[in-house]
PDB file of C-alpha atoms and ligand atoms in Angstrom:
ATOM      1  CA  MET A 236     233.918   6.082  72.548  1.00  0.00           C
ATOM      2  CA  SER A 237     234.056   4.949  76.178  1.00  0.00           C
ATOM      3  CA  GLU A 238     233.442   1.245  76.643  1.00  0.00           C
ATOM      4  CA  TYR A 239     230.349   1.738  78.828  1.00  0.00           C
ATOM      5  CA  LEU A 240     228.535   3.527  76.027  1.00  0.00           C
ATOM      6  CA  SER A 241     225.782   1.395  74.539  1.00  0.00           C
ATOM      7  CA  THR A 242     226.441  -0.162  71.160  1.00  0.00           C
ATOM      8  CA  SER A 243     222.921  -1.589  70.903  1.00  0.00           C
ATOM      9  CA  LYS A 244     219.987   0.819  70.699  1.00  0.00           C
ATOM     10  CA  LYS A 245     217.409  -1.949  71.137  1.00  0.00           C
ATOM     11  CA  LYS A 246     214.619  -0.840  73.471  1.00  0.00           C
ATOM     12  CA  VAL A 247     214.736  -2.465  76.912  1.00  0.00           C
ATOM     13  CA  THR A 248     211.400  -4.044  77.898  1.00  0.00           C
ATOM     14  CA  ALA A 249     210.051  -5.301  81.228  1.00  0.00           C
ATOM     15  CA  PRO A 250     210.391  -8.997  80.172  1.00  0.00           C
ATOM     16  CA  ALA A 251     214.042  -8.286  79.305  1.00  0.00           C
ATOM     17  CA  PHE A 252     214.677  -7.795  83.046  1.00  0.00           C
ATOM     18  CA  PHE A 253     213.939 -11.520  83.631  1.00  0.00           C
ATOM     19  CA  LYS A 254     216.316 -12.448  80.793  1.00  0.00           C
ATOM     20  CA  MET A 255     219.070 -10.202  82.152  1.00  0.00           C
ATOM     21  CA  LYS A 256     218.682 -11.777  85.594  1.00  0.00           C
ATOM     22  CA  GLN A 257     218.849 -15.287  84.136  1.00  0.00           C
ATOM     23  CA  ALA A 258     221.898 -14.367  82.039  1.00  0.00           C
ATOM     24  CA  GLY A 259     223.614 -12.824  85.086  1.00  0.00           C
ATOM     25  CA  GLU A 260     223.786  -9.428  83.358  1.00  0.00           C
ATOM     26  CA  LYS A 261     223.559  -6.668  85.970  1.00  0.00           C
ATOM     27  CA  ILE A 262     220.916  -3.981  85.402  1.00  0.00           C
ATOM     28  CA  ALA A 263     221.945  -0.307  85.595  1.00  0.00           C
ATOM     29  CA  MET A 264     219.163   2.125  86.552  1.00  0.00           C
ATOM     30  CA  LEU A 265     219.315   5.875  87.200  1.00  0.00           C
ATOM     31  CA  THR A 266     216.688   8.492  87.925  1.00  0.00           C
ATOM     32  CA  ALA A 267     215.905  11.446  85.634  1.00  0.00           C
ATOM     33  CA  TYR A 268     213.110  13.987  85.734  1.00  0.00           C
ATOM     34  CA  ASP A 269     213.622  16.154  82.638  1.00  0.00           C
ATOM     35  CA  TYR A 270     214.235  15.858  78.887  1.00  0.00           C
ATOM     36  CA  THR A 271     217.853  17.062  78.734  1.00  0.00           C
ATOM     37  CA  THR A 272     219.151  14.871  81.559  1.00  0.00           C
ATOM     38  CA  ALA A 273     217.197  11.832  80.324  1.00  0.00           C
ATOM     39  CA  SER A 274     218.662  12.311  76.806  1.00  0.00           C
ATOM     40  CA  ILE A 275     222.209  12.187  78.207  1.00  0.00           C
ATOM     41  CA  ILE A 276     221.522   9.199  80.465  1.00  0.00           C
ATOM     42  CA  ASP A 277     219.780   7.279  77.668  1.00  0.00           C
ATOM     43  CA  ALA A 278     222.607   7.993  75.217  1.00  0.00           C
ATOM     44  CA  ALA A 279     225.097   6.617  77.769  1.00  0.00           C
ATOM     45  CA  GLY A 280     223.235   3.298  77.566  1.00  0.00           C
ATOM     46  CA  VAL A 281     221.571   2.895  80.965  1.00  0.00           C
ATOM     47  CA  ASP A 282     219.049  -0.006  81.041  1.00  0.00           C
ATOM     48  CA  CYS A 283     216.281   1.816  82.894  1.00  0.00           C
ATOM     49  CA  ILE A 284     215.412   5.419  83.711  1.00  0.00           C
ATOM     50  CA  LEU A 285     213.285   5.916  86.801  1.00  0.00           C
ATOM     51  CA  ILE A 286     211.162   9.015  87.140  1.00  0.00           C
ATOM     52  CA  GLY A 287     211.319   8.683  90.902  1.00  0.00           C
ATOM     53  CA  ASP A 288     209.046  10.597  93.220  1.00  0.00           C
ATOM     54  CA  SER A 289     212.413  11.846  94.492  1.00  0.00           C
ATOM     55  CA  ALA A 290     211.580  14.556  91.916  1.00  0.00           C
ATOM     56  CA  SER A 291     209.771  16.044  94.917  1.00  0.00           C
ATOM     57  CA  ASN A 292     213.148  16.580  96.654  1.00  0.00           C
ATOM     58  CA  VAL A 293     215.469  17.005  93.662  1.00  0.00           C
ATOM     59  CA  MET A 294     213.300  19.148  91.371  1.00  0.00           C
ATOM     60  CA  ALA A 295     211.007  20.962  93.810  1.00  0.00           C
ATOM     61  CA  GLY A 296     213.155  21.205  96.964  1.00  0.00           C
ATOM     62  CA  ASN A 297     210.594  19.496  99.214  1.00  0.00           C
ATOM     63  CA  GLU A 298     211.821  17.734 102.358  1.00  0.00           C
ATOM     64  CA  ASN A 299     210.289  14.408 101.349  1.00  0.00           C
ATOM     65  CA  THR A 300     208.332  12.651  98.595  1.00  0.00           C
ATOM     66  CA  ILE A 301     204.900  13.088 100.195  1.00  0.00           C
ATOM     67  CA  PRO A 302     203.744  16.305  98.426  1.00  0.00           C
ATOM     68  CA  ILE A 303     204.305  15.367  94.767  1.00  0.00           C
ATOM     69  CA  SER A 304     201.060  14.826  92.830  1.00  0.00           C
ATOM     70  CA  VAL A 305     200.008  12.524  89.978  1.00  0.00           C
ATOM     71  CA  GLU A 306     199.915  15.546  87.622  1.00  0.00           C
ATOM     72  CA  GLN A 307     203.448  16.618  88.606  1.00  0.00           C
ATOM     73  CA  MET A 308     204.753  13.053  88.102  1.00  0.00           C
ATOM     74  CA  ILE A 309     203.089  12.958  84.665  1.00  0.00           C
ATOM     75  CA  TYR A 310     204.763  16.273  83.735  1.00  0.00           C
ATOM     76  CA  HIS A 311     208.228  14.907  84.583  1.00  0.00           C
ATOM     77  CA  ALA A 312     207.514  11.458  83.100  1.00  0.00           C
ATOM     78  CA  ARG A 313     206.329  12.876  79.783  1.00  0.00           C
ATOM     79  CA  ALA A 314     209.554  14.858  79.381  1.00  0.00           C
ATOM     80  CA  VAL A 315     211.694  11.786  80.155  1.00  0.00           C
ATOM     81  CA  ALA A 316     209.642   9.503  77.878  1.00  0.00           C
ATOM     82  CA  ARG A 317     210.176  11.938  74.984  1.00  0.00           C
ATOM     83  CA  ALA A 318     213.946  11.724  75.486  1.00  0.00           C
ATOM     84  CA  ALA A 319     214.586   8.017  75.835  1.00  0.00           C
ATOM     85  CA  SER A 320     214.792   5.569  72.941  1.00  0.00           C
ATOM     86  CA  HIS A 321     216.791   2.747  74.589  1.00  0.00           C
ATOM     87  CA  ALA A 322     216.080   2.582  78.328  1.00  0.00           C
ATOM     88  CA  LEU A 323     212.941   1.164  79.901  1.00  0.00           C
ATOM     89  CA  ILE A 324     211.031   4.139  81.331  1.00  0.00           C
ATOM     90  CA  LEU A 325     209.745   3.446  84.826  1.00  0.00           C
ATOM     91  CA  CYS A 326     207.603   5.939  86.740  1.00  0.00           C
ATOM     92  CA  ASP A 327     206.811   6.086  90.457  1.00  0.00           C
ATOM     93  CA  MET A 328     203.173   6.210  91.510  1.00  0.00           C
ATOM     94  CA  PRO A 329     203.184   9.060  94.061  1.00  0.00           C
ATOM     95  CA  PHE A 330     201.958   8.896  97.653  1.00  0.00           C
ATOM     96  CA  GLY A 331     198.168   8.818  97.878  1.00  0.00           C
ATOM     97  CA  SER A 332     197.602   7.637  94.319  1.00  0.00           C
ATOM     98  CA  TYR A 333     197.269   3.891  95.113  1.00  0.00           C
ATOM     99  CA  GLN A 334     196.820   3.512  98.891  1.00  0.00           C
ATOM    100  CA  VAL A 335     193.108   4.424  99.148  1.00  0.00           C
ATOM    101  CA  SER A 336     191.615   1.556  97.146  1.00  0.00           C
ATOM    102  CA  ARG A 337     192.401  -0.937  94.413  1.00  0.00           C
ATOM    103  CA  GLU A 338     190.041   0.879  92.007  1.00  0.00           C
ATOM    104  CA  GLU A 339     191.685   4.251  92.600  1.00  0.00           C
ATOM    105  CA  GLY A 340     195.121   2.663  92.205  1.00  0.00           C
ATOM    106  CA  VAL A 341     194.204   1.128  88.857  1.00  0.00           C
ATOM    107  CA  ARG A 342     192.569   4.378  87.682  1.00  0.00           C
ATOM    108  CA  ASN A 343     195.665   6.418  88.545  1.00  0.00           C
ATOM    109  CA  ALA A 344     197.985   3.790  87.020  1.00  0.00           C
ATOM    110  CA  ILE A 345     196.035   3.937  83.750  1.00  0.00           C
ATOM    111  CA  LYS A 346     196.039   7.758  83.827  1.00  0.00           C
ATOM    112  CA  ILE A 347     199.843   7.883  84.276  1.00  0.00           C
ATOM    113  CA  MET A 348     200.391   5.346  81.467  1.00  0.00           C
ATOM    114  CA  LYS A 349     198.028   7.132  79.032  1.00  0.00           C
ATOM    115  CA  GLU A 350     199.239  10.674  79.711  1.00  0.00           C
ATOM    116  CA  SER A 351     202.995  10.140  80.134  1.00  0.00           C
ATOM    117  CA  GLY A 352     204.024   7.438  77.665  1.00  0.00           C
ATOM    118  CA  VAL A 353     206.143   5.510  80.222  1.00  0.00           C
ATOM    119  CA  ASP A 354     206.691   1.742  80.018  1.00  0.00           C
ATOM    120  CA  ALA A 355     206.097   0.638  83.610  1.00  0.00           C
ATOM    121  CA  LEU A 356     205.150   1.806  87.115  1.00  0.00           C
ATOM    122  CA  LYS A 357     206.709   1.447  90.581  1.00  0.00           C
ATOM    123  CA  LEU A 358     204.737   1.214  93.843  1.00  0.00           C
ATOM    124  CA  GLU A 359     206.059   1.132  97.413  1.00  0.00           C
ATOM    125  CA  GLY A 360     204.881  -1.671  99.688  1.00  0.00           C
ATOM    126  CA  GLY A 361     204.292  -5.420  99.883  1.00  0.00           C
ATOM    127  CA  ILE A 362     201.416  -7.629 101.034  1.00  0.00           C
ATOM    128  CA  GLU A 363     199.286  -4.630 102.132  1.00  0.00           C
ATOM    129  CA  ILE A 364     199.023  -3.403  98.508  1.00  0.00           C
ATOM    130  CA  ILE A 365     199.196  -6.787  96.759  1.00  0.00           C
ATOM    131  CA  GLU A 366     195.592  -6.715  95.436  1.00  0.00           C
ATOM    132  CA  THR A 367     196.265  -3.308  93.834  1.00  0.00           C
ATOM    133  CA  VAL A 368     199.551  -4.546  92.343  1.00  0.00           C
ATOM    134  CA  LYS A 369     197.753  -7.594  90.861  1.00  0.00           C
ATOM    135  CA  ALA A 370     194.949  -5.441  89.429  1.00  0.00           C
ATOM    136  CA  ILE A 371     197.425  -3.028  87.781  1.00  0.00           C
ATOM    137  CA  ILE A 372     199.337  -5.956  86.251  1.00  0.00           C
ATOM    138  CA  ASP A 373     195.997  -7.464  85.118  1.00  0.00           C
ATOM    139  CA  ALA A 374     195.314  -4.149  83.355  1.00  0.00           C
ATOM    140  CA  GLY A 375     198.426  -4.838  81.264  1.00  0.00           C
ATOM    141  CA  ILE A 376     200.877  -2.566  83.070  1.00  0.00           C
ATOM    142  CA  PRO A 377     204.303  -3.892  84.156  1.00  0.00           C
ATOM    143  CA  VAL A 378     204.885  -3.230  87.868  1.00  0.00           C
ATOM    144  CA  CYS A 379     208.103  -2.843  89.855  1.00  0.00           C
ATOM    145  CA  GLY A 380     207.803  -3.222  93.642  1.00  0.00           C
ATOM    146  CA  HIS A 381     209.780  -1.231  96.221  1.00  0.00           C
ATOM    147  CA  LEU A 382     210.627  -2.645  99.666  1.00  0.00           C
ATOM    148  CA  GLY A 383     212.896  -1.835 102.611  1.00  0.00           C
ATOM    149  CA  LEU A 384     213.241   1.898 103.100  1.00  0.00           C
ATOM    150  CA  THR A 385     210.120   3.172 101.362  1.00  0.00           C
ATOM    151  CA  PRO A 386     210.363   6.992 101.537  1.00  0.00           C
ATOM    152  CA  GLN A 387     206.577   7.514 101.225  1.00  0.00           C
ATOM    153  CA  SER A 388     206.364   5.947 104.736  1.00  0.00           C
ATOM    154  CA  VAL A 389     209.072   8.193 106.241  1.00  0.00           C
ATOM    155  CA  HIS A 390     206.765   9.401 109.017  1.00  0.00           C
ATOM    156  CA  LYS A 391     205.874   5.831 109.990  1.00  0.00           C
ATOM    157  CA  PHE A 392     209.581   4.860 110.140  1.00  0.00           C
ATOM    158  CA  GLY A 393     210.609   8.122 111.813  1.00  0.00           C
ATOM    159  CA  GLY A 394     213.489   8.719 109.388  1.00  0.00           C
ATOM    160  CA  TYR A 395     215.615   7.287 106.581  1.00  0.00           C
ATOM    161  CA  GLY A 396     217.630   4.713 108.576  1.00  0.00           C
ATOM    162  CA  LEU A 397     218.576   1.159 107.573  1.00  0.00           C
ATOM    163  CA  ARG A 398     215.534  -1.152 107.453  1.00  0.00           C
ATOM    164  CA  ALA A 399     215.094  -4.845 108.323  1.00  0.00           C
ATOM    165  CA  LYS A 400     217.971  -5.090 110.795  1.00  0.00           C
ATOM    166  CA  GLU A 401     215.764  -7.130 113.121  1.00  0.00           C
ATOM    167  CA  GLU A 402     214.651 -10.691 112.361  1.00  0.00           C
ATOM    168  CA  ALA A 403     210.890  -9.900 112.353  1.00  0.00           C
ATOM    169  CA  GLU A 404     211.183  -7.095 109.794  1.00  0.00           C
ATOM    170  CA  ALA A 405     213.558  -9.180 107.653  1.00  0.00           C
ATOM    171  CA  GLU A 406     211.035 -12.073 107.643  1.00  0.00           C
ATOM    172  CA  LYS A 407     208.222  -9.686 106.649  1.00  0.00           C
ATOM    173  CA  LEU A 408     210.398  -8.287 103.848  1.00  0.00           C
ATOM    174  CA  ILE A 409     211.098 -11.790 102.489  1.00  0.00           C
ATOM    175  CA  ALA A 410     207.342 -12.553 102.539  1.00  0.00           C
ATOM    176  CA  ASP A 411     206.578  -9.203 100.820  1.00  0.00           C
ATOM    177  CA  ALA A 412     209.148  -9.883  98.080  1.00  0.00           C
ATOM    178  CA  GLU A 413     207.726 -13.366  97.473  1.00  0.00           C
ATOM    179  CA  ALA A 414     204.179 -11.943  97.257  1.00  0.00           C
ATOM    180  CA  LEU A 415     205.247  -9.248  94.738  1.00  0.00           C
ATOM    181  CA  ASP A 416     207.130 -11.849  92.694  1.00  0.00           C
ATOM    182  CA  LYS A 417     204.120 -14.199  92.696  1.00  0.00           C
ATOM    183  CA  ALA A 418     201.827 -11.315  91.715  1.00  0.00           C
ATOM    184  CA  GLY A 419     203.924 -10.903  88.537  1.00  0.00           C
ATOM    185  CA  CYS A 420     206.172  -7.916  89.237  1.00  0.00           C
ATOM    186  CA  PHE A 421     209.066  -7.704  86.763  1.00  0.00           C
ATOM    187  CA  ALA A 422     211.391  -6.154  89.339  1.00  0.00           C
ATOM    188  CA  ILE A 423     211.643  -5.089  92.976  1.00  0.00           C
ATOM    189  CA  VAL A 424     213.700  -2.158  94.270  1.00  0.00           C
ATOM    190  CA  LEU A 425     215.348  -3.016  97.611  1.00  0.00           C
ATOM    191  CA  GLU A 426     216.335   0.155  99.432  1.00  0.00           C
ATOM    192  CA  LYS A 427     218.712   0.445 102.409  1.00  0.00           C
ATOM    193  CA  ILE A 428     218.603  -3.084 103.809  1.00  0.00           C
ATOM    194  CA  PRO A 429     221.475  -5.402 104.867  1.00  0.00           C
ATOM    195  CA  ALA A 430     223.398  -6.817 101.887  1.00  0.00           C
ATOM    196  CA  VAL A 431     222.967 -10.422 103.110  1.00  0.00           C
ATOM    197  CA  LEU A 432     219.174 -10.034 103.199  1.00  0.00           C
ATOM    198  CA  ALA A 433     219.072  -8.435  99.718  1.00  0.00           C
ATOM    199  CA  ALA A 434     221.165 -11.309  98.311  1.00  0.00           C
ATOM    200  CA  LYS A 435     218.847 -13.873  99.932  1.00  0.00           C
ATOM    201  CA  ILE A 436     215.742 -12.195  98.451  1.00  0.00           C
ATOM    202  CA  THR A 437     217.451 -12.039  95.037  1.00  0.00           C
ATOM    203  CA  GLU A 438     217.990 -15.825  95.140  1.00  0.00           C
ATOM    204  CA  ASN A 439     214.380 -16.411  96.261  1.00  0.00           C
ATOM    205  CA  VAL A 440     212.554 -14.493  93.511  1.00  0.00           C
ATOM    206  CA  ASN A 441     212.204 -14.902  89.741  1.00  0.00           C
ATOM    207  CA  CYS A 442     211.981 -11.182  89.079  1.00  0.00           C
ATOM    208  CA  ALA A 443     214.986  -8.863  89.056  1.00  0.00           C
ATOM    209  CA  THR A 444     216.024  -7.074  92.254  1.00  0.00           C
ATOM    210  CA  ILE A 445     217.463  -3.571  92.011  1.00  0.00           C
ATOM    211  CA  GLY A 446     219.400  -2.337  95.019  1.00  0.00           C
ATOM    212  CA  ILE A 447     220.096   1.070  96.498  1.00  0.00           C
ATOM    213  CA  GLY A 448     222.112   0.762  99.692  1.00  0.00           C
ATOM    214  CA  ALA A 449     221.523  -3.009  99.556  1.00  0.00           C
ATOM    215  CA  GLY A 450     224.982  -4.363  98.620  1.00  0.00           C
ATOM    216  CA  ASN A 451     226.085  -6.009  95.388  1.00  0.00           C
ATOM    217  CA  GLY A 452     224.118  -9.261  95.614  1.00  0.00           C
ATOM    218  CA  THR A 453     221.105  -7.763  93.811  1.00  0.00           C
ATOM    219  CA  ASP A 454     220.458  -8.080  90.054  1.00  0.00           C
ATOM    220  CA  GLY A 455     221.047  -4.379  89.484  1.00  0.00           C
ATOM    221  CA  GLN A 456     221.601  -0.978  91.079  1.00  0.00           C
ATOM    222  CA  VAL A 457     219.789   2.353  91.065  1.00  0.00           C
ATOM    223  CA  LEU A 458     221.006   5.800  92.136  1.00  0.00           C
ATOM    224  CA  VAL A 459     219.536   9.295  92.002  1.00  0.00           C
ATOM    225  CA  TYR A 460     221.401  10.953  89.112  1.00  0.00           C
ATOM    226  CA  SER A 461     222.071  14.256  90.870  1.00  0.00           C
ATOM    227  CA  ASP A 462     223.605  12.417  93.856  1.00  0.00           C
ATOM    228  CA  MET A 463     225.958  10.245  91.752  1.00  0.00           C
ATOM    229  CA  LEU A 464     226.994  13.268  89.674  1.00  0.00           C
ATOM    230  CA  GLY A 465     227.795  15.259  92.828  1.00  0.00           C
ATOM    231  CA  MET A 466     225.337  18.064  92.167  1.00  0.00           C
ATOM    232  CA  ASN A 467     224.369  18.422  95.786  1.00  0.00           C
ATOM    233  CA  ARG A 468     226.844  19.047  98.580  1.00  0.00           C
ATOM    234  CA  GLY A 469     224.855  17.906 101.602  1.00  0.00           C
ATOM    235  CA  PHE A 470     223.828  14.320 100.820  1.00  0.00           C
ATOM    236  CA  ARG A 471     226.663  11.783 101.364  1.00  0.00           C
ATOM    237  CA  PRO A 472     225.253   8.462 102.614  1.00  0.00           C
ATOM    238  CA  LYS A 473     227.625   5.475 102.861  1.00  0.00           C
ATOM    239  CA  PHE A 474     225.995   3.696  99.890  1.00  0.00           C
ATOM    240  CA  LEU A 475     226.515   6.590  97.463  1.00  0.00           C
ATOM    241  CA  ARG A 476     229.428   6.514  95.013  1.00  0.00           C
ATOM    242  CA  GLN A 477     229.992   9.973  93.533  1.00  0.00           C
ATOM    243  CA  TYR A 478     231.200   9.757  89.904  1.00  0.00           C
ATOM    244  CA  ALA A 479     231.658  13.473  89.294  1.00  0.00           C
ATOM    245  CA  ASP A 480     231.710  16.797  91.112  1.00  0.00           C
ATOM    246  CA  LEU A 481     229.214  18.737  89.005  1.00  0.00           C
ATOM    247  CA  TYR A 482     228.539  21.123  91.889  1.00  0.00           C
ATOM    248  CA  THR A 483     232.095  22.440  91.516  1.00  0.00           C
ATOM    249  CA  VAL A 484     232.077  22.241  87.698  1.00  0.00           C
ATOM    250  CA  MET A 485     228.824  24.227  87.513  1.00  0.00           C
ATOM    251  CA  THR A 486     229.656  26.870  90.136  1.00  0.00           C
ATOM    252  CA  ASP A 487     233.099  27.395  88.498  1.00  0.00           C
ATOM    253  CA  ALA A 488     231.482  27.787  85.057  1.00  0.00           C
ATOM    254  CA  VAL A 489     228.830  30.186  86.371  1.00  0.00           C
ATOM    255  CA  GLY A 490     231.554  32.147  88.202  1.00  0.00           C
ATOM    256  CA  CYS A 491     233.546  32.478  84.944  1.00  0.00           C
ATOM    257  CA  TYR A 492     230.422  33.659  83.103  1.00  0.00           C
ATOM    258  CA  ILE A 493     229.652  36.279  85.770  1.00  0.00           C
ATOM    259  CA  ASN A 494     233.251  37.524  85.595  1.00  0.00           C
ATOM    260  CA  ASP A 495     233.163  37.683  81.760  1.00  0.00           C
ATOM    261  CA  VAL A 496     229.897  39.665  81.808  1.00  0.00           C
ATOM    262  CA  LYS A 497     231.165  42.098  84.471  1.00  0.00           C
ATOM    263  CA  THR A 498     234.475  42.661  82.638  1.00  0.00           C
ATOM    264  CA  VAL A 499     232.757  42.926  79.228  1.00  0.00           C
ATOM    265  CA  SER A 500     234.879  40.071  77.836  1.00  0.00           C
ATOM    266  CA  PHE A 501     231.635  38.266  76.902  1.00  0.00           C
ATOM    267  CA  PRO A 502     230.369  38.510  74.236  1.00  0.00           C
ATOM    268  CA  ASN A 503     233.435  39.208  72.092  1.00  0.00           C
ATOM    269  CA  GLU A 504     233.436  40.156  68.411  1.00  0.00           C
ATOM    270  CA  SER A 505     233.138  36.574  67.114  1.00  0.00           C
ATOM    271  CA  GLU A 506     230.171  36.005  69.426  1.00  0.00           C
ATOM    272  CA  SER A 507     228.382  39.082  68.050  1.00  0.00           C
ATOM    273  CA  TYR A 508     226.361  39.701  64.830  1.00  0.00           C
TER     274      TYR A 508
HETATM  275  O1  LIG B 140     212.211   8.058  93.988  1.00  0.00           O
HETATM  276  C1  LIG B 140     213.305   7.503  93.782  1.00  0.00           C
HETATM  277  O2  LIG B 140     214.273   8.124  93.296  1.00  0.00           O
HETATM  278  C2  LIG B 140     213.438   6.095  94.121  1.00  0.00           C
HETATM  279  C3  LIG B 140     214.807   5.504  94.058  1.00  0.00           C
HETATM  280  C4  LIG B 140     215.675   6.020  95.115  1.00  0.00           C
HETATM  281  C5  LIG B 140     214.763   4.022  94.069  1.00  0.00           C
HETATM  282  O3  LIG B 140     212.489   5.461  94.439  1.00  0.00           O
END
């Protein structure tokens, strides 16, 4: 058995994130959107599986995360929750489900929790959504924040570039992280910001920080599973480490299958009844 495989099957909880931070144990998070993939990722021993709204891109082929609905997120989240026995299951609240009002945010948060069986929810934004974050936590739901590059605001930013390069945005990000921490978030995802800033925020807050394109000074890392497994040829940002080339593995396997069918070498006698 490879050494990274989990020996302990104890369920990871939101409070465990604080303990891992205090103990200096880095937190490994990956996305998943379906039962089969989540089963594999959970068996490998990852600490947290995120049903990201990146399902909009990865599963549905949309250009961004804007179109995915609460119902579609629940569909993916339910499949992942069924698969995972070890990892904390964290689900994104999709665009439009918490920005209108605090009441609507809490109602949608409760709906996702009741209908999907996930353990916690993630919302993008800082001080501007802090009352909603507090109300969701008050309802008994663990919340993970998400700052820096927040893809639901892609049209406001005008793209997916590095955030908080300038002093003013960095200061705002520090204030947002402190507000989320004070509100009781168990973690904050920091996406595509300078490594020095992410490390500073990590020192400033009690909750765990999880980086993506934010250097190694955070308390953990998250990647989109299909990117780190090399399932898509086009997406190669600097922050991405590709651990496999499944695009090649899968196209080669499918090519072999097509050839076997065409040449009538599949199925053979032992594969027939
Ligand atoms: O939706 C997502 O996959 C995410 C991660 C990139 C953090 O939010």
